[in-house]
PDB file of C-alpha atoms and ligand atoms in Angstrom:
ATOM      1  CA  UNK A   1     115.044  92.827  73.288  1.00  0.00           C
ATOM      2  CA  UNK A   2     112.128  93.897  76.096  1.00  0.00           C
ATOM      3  CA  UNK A   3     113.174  93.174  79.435  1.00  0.00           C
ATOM      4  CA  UNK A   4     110.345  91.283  81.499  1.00  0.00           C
ATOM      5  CA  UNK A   5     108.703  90.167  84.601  1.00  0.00           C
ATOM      6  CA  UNK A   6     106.684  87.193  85.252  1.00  0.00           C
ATOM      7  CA  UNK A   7     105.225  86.397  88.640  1.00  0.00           C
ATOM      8  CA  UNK A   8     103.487  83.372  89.133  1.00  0.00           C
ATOM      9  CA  UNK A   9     102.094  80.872  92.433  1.00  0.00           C
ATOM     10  CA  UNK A  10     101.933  77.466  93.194  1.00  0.00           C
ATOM     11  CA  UNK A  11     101.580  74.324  94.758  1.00  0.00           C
ATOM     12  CA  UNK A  12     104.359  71.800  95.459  1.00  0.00           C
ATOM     13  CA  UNK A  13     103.259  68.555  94.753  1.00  0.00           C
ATOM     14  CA  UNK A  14     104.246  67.522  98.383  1.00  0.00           C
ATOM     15  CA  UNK A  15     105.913  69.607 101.414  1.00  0.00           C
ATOM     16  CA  UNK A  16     109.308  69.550 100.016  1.00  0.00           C
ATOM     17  CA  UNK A  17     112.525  69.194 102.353  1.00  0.00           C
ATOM     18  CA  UNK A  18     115.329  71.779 102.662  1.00  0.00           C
ATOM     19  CA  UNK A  19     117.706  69.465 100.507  1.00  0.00           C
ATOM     20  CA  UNK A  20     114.811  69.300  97.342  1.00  0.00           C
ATOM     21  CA  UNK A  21     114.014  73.124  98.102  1.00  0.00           C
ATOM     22  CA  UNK A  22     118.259  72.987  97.906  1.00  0.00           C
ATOM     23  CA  UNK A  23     117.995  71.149  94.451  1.00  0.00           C
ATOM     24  CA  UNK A  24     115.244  73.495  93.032  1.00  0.00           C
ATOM     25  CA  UNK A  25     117.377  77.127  93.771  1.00  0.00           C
ATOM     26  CA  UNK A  26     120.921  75.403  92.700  1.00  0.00           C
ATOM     27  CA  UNK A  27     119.373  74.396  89.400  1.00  0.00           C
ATOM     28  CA  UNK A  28     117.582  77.693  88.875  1.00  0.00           C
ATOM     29  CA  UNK A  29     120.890  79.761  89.498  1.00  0.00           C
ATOM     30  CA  UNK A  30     122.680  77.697  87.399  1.00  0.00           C
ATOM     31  CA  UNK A  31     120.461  78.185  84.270  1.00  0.00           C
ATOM     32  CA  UNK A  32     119.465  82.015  85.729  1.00  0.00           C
ATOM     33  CA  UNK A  33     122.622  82.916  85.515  1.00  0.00           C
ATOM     34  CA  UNK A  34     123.177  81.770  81.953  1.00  0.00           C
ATOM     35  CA  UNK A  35     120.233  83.553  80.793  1.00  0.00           C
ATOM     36  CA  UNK A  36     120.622  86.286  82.577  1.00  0.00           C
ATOM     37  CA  UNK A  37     117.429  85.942  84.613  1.00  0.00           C
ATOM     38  CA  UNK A  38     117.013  87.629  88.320  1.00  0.00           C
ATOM     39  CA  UNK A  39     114.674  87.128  90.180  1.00  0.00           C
ATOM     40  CA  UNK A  40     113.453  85.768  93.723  1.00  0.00           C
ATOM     41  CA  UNK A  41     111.544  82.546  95.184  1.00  0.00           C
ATOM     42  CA  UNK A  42     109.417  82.028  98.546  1.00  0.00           C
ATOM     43  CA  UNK A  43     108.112  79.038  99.853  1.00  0.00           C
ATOM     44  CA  UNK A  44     105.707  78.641 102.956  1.00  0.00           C
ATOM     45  CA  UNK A  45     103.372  75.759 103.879  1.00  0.00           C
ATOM     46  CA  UNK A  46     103.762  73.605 100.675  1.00  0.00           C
ATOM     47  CA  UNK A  47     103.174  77.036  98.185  1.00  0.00           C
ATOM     48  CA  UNK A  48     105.557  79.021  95.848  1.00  0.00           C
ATOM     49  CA  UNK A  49     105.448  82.088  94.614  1.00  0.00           C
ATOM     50  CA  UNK A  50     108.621  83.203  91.874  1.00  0.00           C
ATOM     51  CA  UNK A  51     109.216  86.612  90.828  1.00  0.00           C
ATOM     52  CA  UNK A  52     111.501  85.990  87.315  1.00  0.00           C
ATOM     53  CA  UNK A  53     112.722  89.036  84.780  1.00  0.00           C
ATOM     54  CA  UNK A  54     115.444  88.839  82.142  1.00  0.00           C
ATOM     55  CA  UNK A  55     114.885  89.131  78.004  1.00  0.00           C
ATOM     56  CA  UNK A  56     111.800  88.131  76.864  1.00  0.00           C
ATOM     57  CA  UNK A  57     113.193  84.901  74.768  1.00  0.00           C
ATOM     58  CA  UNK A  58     114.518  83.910  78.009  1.00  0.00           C
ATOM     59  CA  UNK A  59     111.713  84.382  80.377  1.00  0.00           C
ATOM     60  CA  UNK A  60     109.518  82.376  77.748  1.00  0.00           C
ATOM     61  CA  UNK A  61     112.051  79.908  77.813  1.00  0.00           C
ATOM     62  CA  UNK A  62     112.240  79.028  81.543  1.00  0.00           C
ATOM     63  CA  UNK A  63     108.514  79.525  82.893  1.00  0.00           C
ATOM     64  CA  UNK A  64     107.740  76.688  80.183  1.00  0.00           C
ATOM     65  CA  UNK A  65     110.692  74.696  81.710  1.00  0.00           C
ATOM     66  CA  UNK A  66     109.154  76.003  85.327  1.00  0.00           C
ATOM     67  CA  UNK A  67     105.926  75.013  84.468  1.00  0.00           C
ATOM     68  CA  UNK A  68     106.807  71.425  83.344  1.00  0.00           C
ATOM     69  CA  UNK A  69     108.523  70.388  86.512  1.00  0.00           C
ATOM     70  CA  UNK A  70     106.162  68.356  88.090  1.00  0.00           C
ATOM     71  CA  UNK A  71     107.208  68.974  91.820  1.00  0.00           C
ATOM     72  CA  UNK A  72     104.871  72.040  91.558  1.00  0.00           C
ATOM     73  CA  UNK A  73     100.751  72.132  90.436  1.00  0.00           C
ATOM     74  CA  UNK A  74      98.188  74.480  89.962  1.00  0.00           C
ATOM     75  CA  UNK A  75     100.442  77.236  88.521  1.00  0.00           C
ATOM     76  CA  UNK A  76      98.989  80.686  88.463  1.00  0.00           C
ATOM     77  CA  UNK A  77     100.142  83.513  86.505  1.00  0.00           C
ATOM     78  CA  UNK A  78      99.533  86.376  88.338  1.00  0.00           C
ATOM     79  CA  UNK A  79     101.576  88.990  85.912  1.00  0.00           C
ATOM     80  CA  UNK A  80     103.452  89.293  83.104  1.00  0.00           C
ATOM     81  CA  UNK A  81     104.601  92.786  81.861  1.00  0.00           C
ATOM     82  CA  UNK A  82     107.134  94.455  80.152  1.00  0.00           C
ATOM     83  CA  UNK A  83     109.587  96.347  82.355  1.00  0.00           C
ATOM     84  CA  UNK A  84     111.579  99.225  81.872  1.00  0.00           C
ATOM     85  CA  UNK A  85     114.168  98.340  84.620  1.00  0.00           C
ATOM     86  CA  UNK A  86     114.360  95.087  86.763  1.00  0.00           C
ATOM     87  CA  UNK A  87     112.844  95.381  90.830  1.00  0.00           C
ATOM     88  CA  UNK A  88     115.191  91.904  91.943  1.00  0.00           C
ATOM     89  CA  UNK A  89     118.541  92.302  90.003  1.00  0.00           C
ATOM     90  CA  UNK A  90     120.275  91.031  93.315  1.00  0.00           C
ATOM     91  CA  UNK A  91     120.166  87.625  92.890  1.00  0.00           C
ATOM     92  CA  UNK A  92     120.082  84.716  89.821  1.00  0.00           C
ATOM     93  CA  UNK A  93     117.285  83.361  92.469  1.00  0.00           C
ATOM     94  CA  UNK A  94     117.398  84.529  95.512  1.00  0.00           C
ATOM     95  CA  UNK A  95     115.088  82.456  98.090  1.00  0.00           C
ATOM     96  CA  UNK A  96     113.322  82.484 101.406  1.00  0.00           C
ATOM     97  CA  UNK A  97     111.471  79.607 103.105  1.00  0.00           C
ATOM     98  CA  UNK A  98     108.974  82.044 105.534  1.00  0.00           C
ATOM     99  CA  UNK A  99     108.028  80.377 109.038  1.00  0.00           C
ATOM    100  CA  UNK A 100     104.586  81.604 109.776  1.00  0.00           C
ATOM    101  CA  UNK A 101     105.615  83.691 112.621  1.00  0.00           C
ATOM    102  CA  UNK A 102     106.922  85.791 109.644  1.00  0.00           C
ATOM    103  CA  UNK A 103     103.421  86.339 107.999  1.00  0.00           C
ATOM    104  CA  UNK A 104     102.159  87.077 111.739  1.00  0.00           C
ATOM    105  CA  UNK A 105     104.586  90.051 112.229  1.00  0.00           C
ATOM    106  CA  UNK A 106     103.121  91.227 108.629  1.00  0.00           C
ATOM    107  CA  UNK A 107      99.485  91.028 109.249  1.00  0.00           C
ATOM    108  CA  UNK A 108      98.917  93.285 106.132  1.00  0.00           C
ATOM    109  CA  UNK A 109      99.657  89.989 104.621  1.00  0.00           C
ATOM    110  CA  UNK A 110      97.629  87.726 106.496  1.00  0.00           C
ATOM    111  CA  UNK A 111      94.667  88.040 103.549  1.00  0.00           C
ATOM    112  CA  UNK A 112      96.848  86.417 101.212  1.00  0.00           C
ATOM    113  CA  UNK A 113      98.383  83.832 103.057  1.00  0.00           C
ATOM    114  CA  UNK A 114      95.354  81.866 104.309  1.00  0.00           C
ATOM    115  CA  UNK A 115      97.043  78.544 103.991  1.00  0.00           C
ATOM    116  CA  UNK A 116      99.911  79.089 101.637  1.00  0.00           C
ATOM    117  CA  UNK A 117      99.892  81.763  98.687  1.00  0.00           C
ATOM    118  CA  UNK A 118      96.458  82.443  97.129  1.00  0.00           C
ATOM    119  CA  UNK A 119      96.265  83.087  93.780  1.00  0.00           C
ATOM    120  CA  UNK A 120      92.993  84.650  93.370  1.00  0.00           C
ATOM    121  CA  UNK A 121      93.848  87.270  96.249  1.00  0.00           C
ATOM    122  CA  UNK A 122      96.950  88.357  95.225  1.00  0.00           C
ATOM    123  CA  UNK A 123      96.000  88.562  92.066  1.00  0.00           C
ATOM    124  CA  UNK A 124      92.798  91.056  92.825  1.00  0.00           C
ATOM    125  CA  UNK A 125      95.298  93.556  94.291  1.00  0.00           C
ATOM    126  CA  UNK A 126      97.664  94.761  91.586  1.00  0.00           C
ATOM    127  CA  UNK A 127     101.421  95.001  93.134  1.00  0.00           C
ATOM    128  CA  UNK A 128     100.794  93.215  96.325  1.00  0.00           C
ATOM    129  CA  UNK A 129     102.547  90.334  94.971  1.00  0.00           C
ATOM    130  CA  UNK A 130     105.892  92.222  94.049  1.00  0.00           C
ATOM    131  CA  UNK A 131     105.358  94.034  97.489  1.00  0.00           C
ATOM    132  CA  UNK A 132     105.100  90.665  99.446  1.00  0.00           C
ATOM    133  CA  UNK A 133     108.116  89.290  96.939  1.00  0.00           C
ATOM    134  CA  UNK A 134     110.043  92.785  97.963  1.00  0.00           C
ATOM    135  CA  UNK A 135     109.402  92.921 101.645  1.00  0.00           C
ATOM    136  CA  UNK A 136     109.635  88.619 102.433  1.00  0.00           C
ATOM    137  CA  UNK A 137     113.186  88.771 100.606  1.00  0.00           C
ATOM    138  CA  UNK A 138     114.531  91.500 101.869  1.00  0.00           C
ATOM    139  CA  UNK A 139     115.282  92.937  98.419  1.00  0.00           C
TER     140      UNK A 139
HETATM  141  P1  FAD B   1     119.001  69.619  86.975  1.00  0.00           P
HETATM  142  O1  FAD B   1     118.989  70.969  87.577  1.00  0.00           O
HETATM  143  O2  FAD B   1     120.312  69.023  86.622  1.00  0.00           O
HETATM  144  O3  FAD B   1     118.227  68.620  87.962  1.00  0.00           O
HETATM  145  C1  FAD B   1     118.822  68.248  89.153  1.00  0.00           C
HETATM  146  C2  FAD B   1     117.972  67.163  89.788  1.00  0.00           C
HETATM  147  O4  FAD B   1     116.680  67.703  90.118  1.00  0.00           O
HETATM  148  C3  FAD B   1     117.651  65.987  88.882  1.00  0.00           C
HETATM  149  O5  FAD B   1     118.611  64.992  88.964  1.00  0.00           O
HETATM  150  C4  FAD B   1     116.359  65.498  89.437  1.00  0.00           C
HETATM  151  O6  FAD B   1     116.585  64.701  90.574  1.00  0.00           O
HETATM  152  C5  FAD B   1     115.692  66.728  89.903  1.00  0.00           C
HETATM  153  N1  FAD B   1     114.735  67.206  88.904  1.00  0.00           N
HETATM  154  C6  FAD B   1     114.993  68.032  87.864  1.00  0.00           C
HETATM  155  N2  FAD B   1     113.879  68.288  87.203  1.00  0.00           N
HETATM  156  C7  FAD B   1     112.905  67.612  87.844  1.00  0.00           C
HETATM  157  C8  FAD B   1     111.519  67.489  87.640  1.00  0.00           C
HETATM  158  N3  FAD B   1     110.905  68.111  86.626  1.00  0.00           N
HETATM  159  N4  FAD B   1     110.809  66.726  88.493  1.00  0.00           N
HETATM  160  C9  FAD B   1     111.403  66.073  89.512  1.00  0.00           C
HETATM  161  N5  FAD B   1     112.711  66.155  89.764  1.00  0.00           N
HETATM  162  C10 FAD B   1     113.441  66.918  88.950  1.00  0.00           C
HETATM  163  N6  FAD B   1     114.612  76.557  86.704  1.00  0.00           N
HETATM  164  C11 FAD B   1     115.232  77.630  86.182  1.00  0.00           C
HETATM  165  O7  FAD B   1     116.031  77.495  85.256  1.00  0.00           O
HETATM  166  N7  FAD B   1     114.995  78.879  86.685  1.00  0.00           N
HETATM  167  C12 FAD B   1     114.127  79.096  87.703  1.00  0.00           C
HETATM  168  O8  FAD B   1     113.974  80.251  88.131  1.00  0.00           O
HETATM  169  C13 FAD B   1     113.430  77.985  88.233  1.00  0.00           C
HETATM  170  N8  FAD B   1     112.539  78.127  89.232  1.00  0.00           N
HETATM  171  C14 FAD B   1     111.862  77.038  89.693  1.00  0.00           C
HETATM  172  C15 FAD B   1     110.880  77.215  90.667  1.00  0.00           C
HETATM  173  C16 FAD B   1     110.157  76.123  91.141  1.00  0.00           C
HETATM  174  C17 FAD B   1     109.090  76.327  92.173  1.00  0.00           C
HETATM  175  C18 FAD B   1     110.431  74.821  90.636  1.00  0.00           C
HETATM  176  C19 FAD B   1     109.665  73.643  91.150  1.00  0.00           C
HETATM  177  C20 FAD B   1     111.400  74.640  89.675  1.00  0.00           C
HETATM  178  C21 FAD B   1     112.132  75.731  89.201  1.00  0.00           C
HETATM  179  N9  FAD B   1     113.125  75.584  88.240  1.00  0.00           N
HETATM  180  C22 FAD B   1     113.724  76.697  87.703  1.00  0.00           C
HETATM  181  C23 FAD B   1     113.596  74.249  87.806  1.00  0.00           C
HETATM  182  C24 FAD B   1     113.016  73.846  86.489  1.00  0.00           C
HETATM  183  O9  FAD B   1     111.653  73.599  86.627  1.00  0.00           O
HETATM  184  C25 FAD B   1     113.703  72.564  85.974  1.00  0.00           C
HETATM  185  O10 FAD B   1     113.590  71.538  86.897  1.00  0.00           O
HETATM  186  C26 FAD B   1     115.165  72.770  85.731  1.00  0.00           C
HETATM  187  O11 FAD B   1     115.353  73.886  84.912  1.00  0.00           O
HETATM  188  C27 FAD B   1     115.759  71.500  85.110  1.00  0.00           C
HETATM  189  O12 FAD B   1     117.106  71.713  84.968  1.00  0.00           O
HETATM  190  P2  FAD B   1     118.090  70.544  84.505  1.00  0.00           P
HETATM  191  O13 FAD B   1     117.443  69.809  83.354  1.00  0.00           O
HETATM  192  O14 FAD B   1     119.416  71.173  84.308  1.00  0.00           O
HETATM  193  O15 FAD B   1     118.057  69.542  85.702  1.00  0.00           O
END
């Protein structure tokens, strides 16, 4: 089966605290690691962006489940392609909560991070999104 990655943004519903944020990565790793999904997950100023890749079946599988959660809105896919090797095989889900004194010692950045992720920037630049995902997690 294809191996895939899916990178989408989007909007909490409402600035979550550490212990929901805590929730949110323990159930992802949990069912990640079943499915054999890697992948990595930022959050800034009340906005997500999630890099996933695993089997195709899989990925289907949890971006519906993803996009069902209602503690997250306006969900953008940015990308979806089939891969020939996985950029994030580090973690289930790794994660990264970014202060904005993080985005102001990256000002390459600062474009796409007006007020939280946006969608319609990063997604005009083809592989700024897995750049920002590579460089904000350290992977
Ligand atoms: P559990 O993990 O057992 O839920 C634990 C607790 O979380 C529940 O008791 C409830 O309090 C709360 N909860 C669960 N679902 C919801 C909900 N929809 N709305 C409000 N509260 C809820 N899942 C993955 O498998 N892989 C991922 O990579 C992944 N990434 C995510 C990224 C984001 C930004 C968000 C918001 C969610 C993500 N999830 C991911 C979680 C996914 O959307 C589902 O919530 C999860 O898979 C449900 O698992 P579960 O039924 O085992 O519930």
């Amino acid at each position: 089966m294809p191996l895939v990655q899916l990178i989408y943004v989007s909007s909490a519903c409402r600035e979550l605290s550490d212990e929901e944020l805590d929730h949110i990565l323990e159930s992802s790793i949990r069912h990640n690691t079943q499915q054999g999904i890697t992948g990595v997950l930022l959050y800034t100023n009340g906005s997500f962006m999630q890099v996933i890749e695993g089997e195709e079946a899989a990925i289907e599988e949890t971006y519906s489940r993803i996009c069902d959660d209602d503690r997250h809105k306006d969900i953008f896919l940015l990308s979806k392609e089939a891969i020939a090797k996985r950029d994030f095989p580090r973690w289930a889900m790794g994660f990264r909560r970014l202060s904005r004194g993080e985005f102001e010692s990256h000002p390459a950045y600062a474009p796409f991070l007006p007020d939280g992720f946006d969608a319609e920037r990063i997604g005009a630049q083809p592989g700024v999104a897995t750049e920002m995902l590579r460089q904000f997690s350290g992977a």
